[in-house]
Amino acid sequence: MTYIKKPAVRHPGLEKNALGLTLRDYEGSMSTLCAGCGHDSITAAIIRACHALSIAPHTVAKLSGIGCSSKTPTYFLGGAHGFNSAHGRMPAIATGAGAANRRLLLLGVSGDGDSLSIGLGQMAHAIRRNLRMTYILENNGVYGLTKGQFSASTDLGSKSRRGDPNVVPPIDPVLLALSIGATFVARSFSGDKDQLVPILEAALCHDGLAFVDVISPCVTFNDHEGSTKSYAYVRKHGLPVVHADFVPPADPITLEQEPGTTQIVPLHGGARVRLTKVAQDYDPRDRVRAFAFVQEHLARGEIVTGLLFLDESRPSMHEVMGTVETPLVELPYESLCPGAAALDAITEQWR
Amino acid sequence: MPDVTPPTLAPRTNDLAVKLANVNGTGSASANALLMQAIFRMGIPVAGKNLFPSNIQGLPTWYEIRVNANGHLARAPAFDVVVAMNPETYARDARELRPGGYLLYDSTWPAPEALRRPDVHLLGVPLAAMCREAFAGDRERILMKNIAYAGVLVALLDIELPVVEQLLDEKYARKAALRDSNRRALHMGLEYARAHLPCPLPVRLARMDANRDAVLVDGNTAAALGAIYAGATVAAWYPITPATSLMDAFAAFCKRFRTDPDGRKRYAFLQAEDELAAIGMVIGASWAGARAFTATAGPGISLMSELVGLAYYAEIPAVIVDVQRVGPSTGMPTRTQQADILACAYASHGDTKHILLFPAHPGECFEMMVQAFDLADTFQTPVFMLSDLDVGMNDWVCPRFRWDDAYRPRRGRILGKTELDALPRFFRYSPADENEVAARTLPGVDARGAFFTRGSGHDEFGAYTEDPVAYTKVMERLARKHRAARKHVPTPVVELDPTGPSPLGLVTVGSCDAACREALAMLRERGVRADYMRIRAFPFTDEVEAFLEAHPRNVLVEQNRDGQLRRLLLDETAVGRDRIVSVLEYGGYPLTAQQVLAGVERVL
Ligand SMILES: Cc1ncc(C[n+]2csc(CCOP(=O)(O)OP(=O)(O)O)c2C)c(N)n1
Ligand code: SF4
Ligand SMILES: [Mg+2]
């Protein structure tokens, strides 16, 4: 609360979107994470992406597991229902919510412990089902909330704060997602909002599971030398290979860049994403090549970032299941209960 | 062996038991079902118990048919006729016969020593030889051998042939060739029996009219239908015996009743990656506003426990059917037990307490499934329906199901846009109503209803807290909420001794009902007076406590080792320890009246 009347300057944060909402309207309560935590930057990027897309906050269901990362849904979209569930179990809860109400815009937030250790099974199966949701893995290579243990994405040789090296090979979530049929795979860095925001916008418009691995340094337990998830390491070894520009449905695509380096990919609801290839030998539509490319660079210690793979052709969970367009929660009871006469017919068959 | 004549059974009509011993995977199920259905259609009370192995092919399997004009249909203690089709189990199958009983075997090969018992009649039919001659191909020969023994039994027991033929016509209405082979096999057995065996036997059947308003069905099918009628739209599960047939039935009913003309489905059927995910999906779907359920057995309950606690604490409805099987661990997956009572009552870490329903037969599976959804929605909490393998997978004769088209789901307190308009501000857990339940809102409806669901500490407004007072306040309300549910759950079935007050209470739960009632009749015949109570739900209603208090001695029959229901009663009511003594049978077979009787006599 302030007693000084502020001058009426138009703050960019107060710019209104198509719904007449400002960035403020997409915020949540105050973050309680450590100052400088990468997760807070991802929260800011989520707020920007939702604002830019003019998403009505109440149409979103934000879900998470347990961890510092999983706390973040409290910090954005105060007007959306949130569900901070149990460690590693967000994907199943999101699947159920999405099954019941296919119009919900599902936004799942998880950590590397939450998704790659305890919840590896659930994450993998959510990807296989291609449920329409945005799945953000806030990857700091460590268990933040339980104070610094190695996670399943800690790189070989990466040292703990006490100096012990990690001797168990990591799971690369991008390679895993690619190998089990993910239809949208991206990797970004929490500190690079120019890259992250359009990726999240594209993810939110993807008609399937959009998997976004975001390297997100833990300043308290894993931002030291020797950690490949530190600010310094990612700034030095991060390699953007595909730059994604998000093009909202209404905007015409004005500029076609040189053929061969730019691809326009249509997304759900008429939006498009324009992928500019930074690395010439990269094809984000070719799963096999994408896998090899990511792996080759990984072997050199390079973290490739960008919208790495996109396949809009595979049907999403509800299409595969053949569910009605009306969300199941909105079906009137009368259309669900066969009634007394049908019961007579059924029980007649048991006679 | 000396040639002695076995005793002759005293003639009995509509009071007999037949045991069919087979090798699993040889198609005996359809012959057994055919016999059951034919007897049912003759208007005679009948029950079938399938004692099958946890295996796909090659192990012994038994089917027991009990017929009783008085309606006593618990598992039979001894058999009048044994059909011994499995040489592996000849010796033990022969032992199950009562003296004077009949042992039917395949006389294609000479009867081995194992089958010989001086006090039973050996009936040989060259089934394999006849089928080898009449049918082509190994598969058909093996399958038709079963129908042939059914034909033999039709002759021996006086089952009405037109009824059996009608059943075959119905079953194979669109498969004429199959119908013809089945008919041929049936007649082959029947004619051989009429020519060579003492037909009919002194124990036999005769048409009655007891099934005019009855159906023959298993509890899993009934529960699945209950879920359909309750309006469940999301089902998530992971395959496990003996719950699988419930989900199969649900899927089949959905296909039939919930499919639009264009093929679109008004349901979501999710086979999860495990039970942790299955319950997660149910919770997610319920949170979003659907009626959702899962069905599982003990191992699944163990896996679901963590999220059951989340649903309890965050107050999210969930319906969980536990078709109990023998534990601990993998236990005996195809055998029945009631040993998940405590695991379900207090499922999950921390102080939790859940609503349990105990169906005793398929009719109750149907009704209680609907009640389970109403209770889960009303009290915004997980509800377990604890059926068991005996109720779930065996065929029971029970009164035809009824439905009132005026029924509407009791969805509990859910606020929509209009209700939110009238509220200055919405808080998830305040204010609570007389049932200690606060209103909830659904995602996707209105920003004013937005709240944060969490399994972490929260205060009465839903905000995160680590404050002892705020935390305790919510936990106390949850305890009161569970207590409030006792006014809404099914009351016990109580039957007082018609001859006057009795100091003895016979108390039981679920599928023990049939054996206990039969035992009660036997006790009364012996001049022992007893009142009867079958508990149908937890929290215990006031009637349960009143019954126990009214009887100085209550004998509680349940199918587990540790007297789990007794422990729950002692913990959750004021009834004294010495008022309740246990009779425990938990080896995995359905209960017999004789076991109950022996148990009661032991403790009295
Ligand atoms: C079943 C269970 N086991 C263990 C825990 C303890 N726990 C809480 S958060 C966490 C790790 C979180 O790591 P991550 O998902 O990477 O999140 P971060 O804090 O790093 O963002 C663990 C092990 C728990 N909450 N539940
Ligand atoms: S411990 Fe690490 S992950 Fe957790 S809030 Fe602090 S910086 Fe972020
Ligand atoms: Mg982490």
Tab-separated table of N, CA and C and ligand atoms in Angstrom, chain A residues 39 69 111-113 138-144 151, ligand 3:
chain	number	residue	atom	x	y	z
A	39	HIS	N	13.158	-21.450	-11.378
A	39	HIS	CA	11.721	-21.735	-11.471
A	39	HIS	C	10.890	-20.445	-11.544
A	69	SER	N	9.688	-26.823	-7.726
A	69	SER	CA	9.064	-26.560	-9.021
A	69	SER	C	7.551	-26.708	-8.939
A	111	GLY	N	9.072	-31.324	-11.633
A	111	GLY	CA	10.515	-31.183	-11.497
A	111	GLY	C	11.210	-32.428	-12.020
A	112	ASP	N	12.521	-32.426	-11.998
A	112	ASP	CA	13.244	-33.589	-12.512
A	112	ASP	C	13.125	-34.775	-11.551
A	113	GLY	N	13.025	-34.492	-10.256
A	113	GLY	CA	12.768	-35.595	-9.325
A	113	GLY	C	11.349	-36.094	-9.514
A	138	GLU	N	10.615	-28.531	-14.969
A	138	GLU	CA	11.561	-27.512	-14.495
A	138	GLU	C	12.776	-28.235	-13.949
A	139	ASN	N	13.781	-28.326	-14.828
A	139	ASN	CA	14.876	-29.278	-14.653
A	139	ASN	C	16.122	-28.604	-14.064
A	140	ASN	N	16.361	-28.841	-12.765
A	140	ASN	CA	17.548	-28.254	-12.140
A	140	ASN	C	18.597	-29.302	-11.785
A	141	GLY	N	18.342	-30.543	-12.163
A	141	GLY	CA	19.340	-31.594	-11.947
A	141	GLY	C	19.560	-31.911	-10.490
A	142	VAL	N	18.573	-31.635	-9.666
A	142	VAL	CA	18.770	-31.833	-8.235
A	142	VAL	C	17.390	-31.871	-7.562
A	143	TYR	N	17.345	-32.478	-6.385
A	143	TYR	CA	16.125	-32.356	-5.580
A	143	TYR	C	16.266	-31.076	-4.772
A	144	GLY	N	15.526	-30.046	-5.160
A	144	GLY	CA	15.630	-28.782	-4.431
A	144	GLY	C	14.998	-28.878	-3.054
A	151	SER	N	19.421	-35.988	-8.650
A	151	SER	CA	18.181	-36.452	-9.277
A	151	SER	C	18.543	-37.327	-10.463
C	3	MG	MG	14.757	-30.713	-9.307
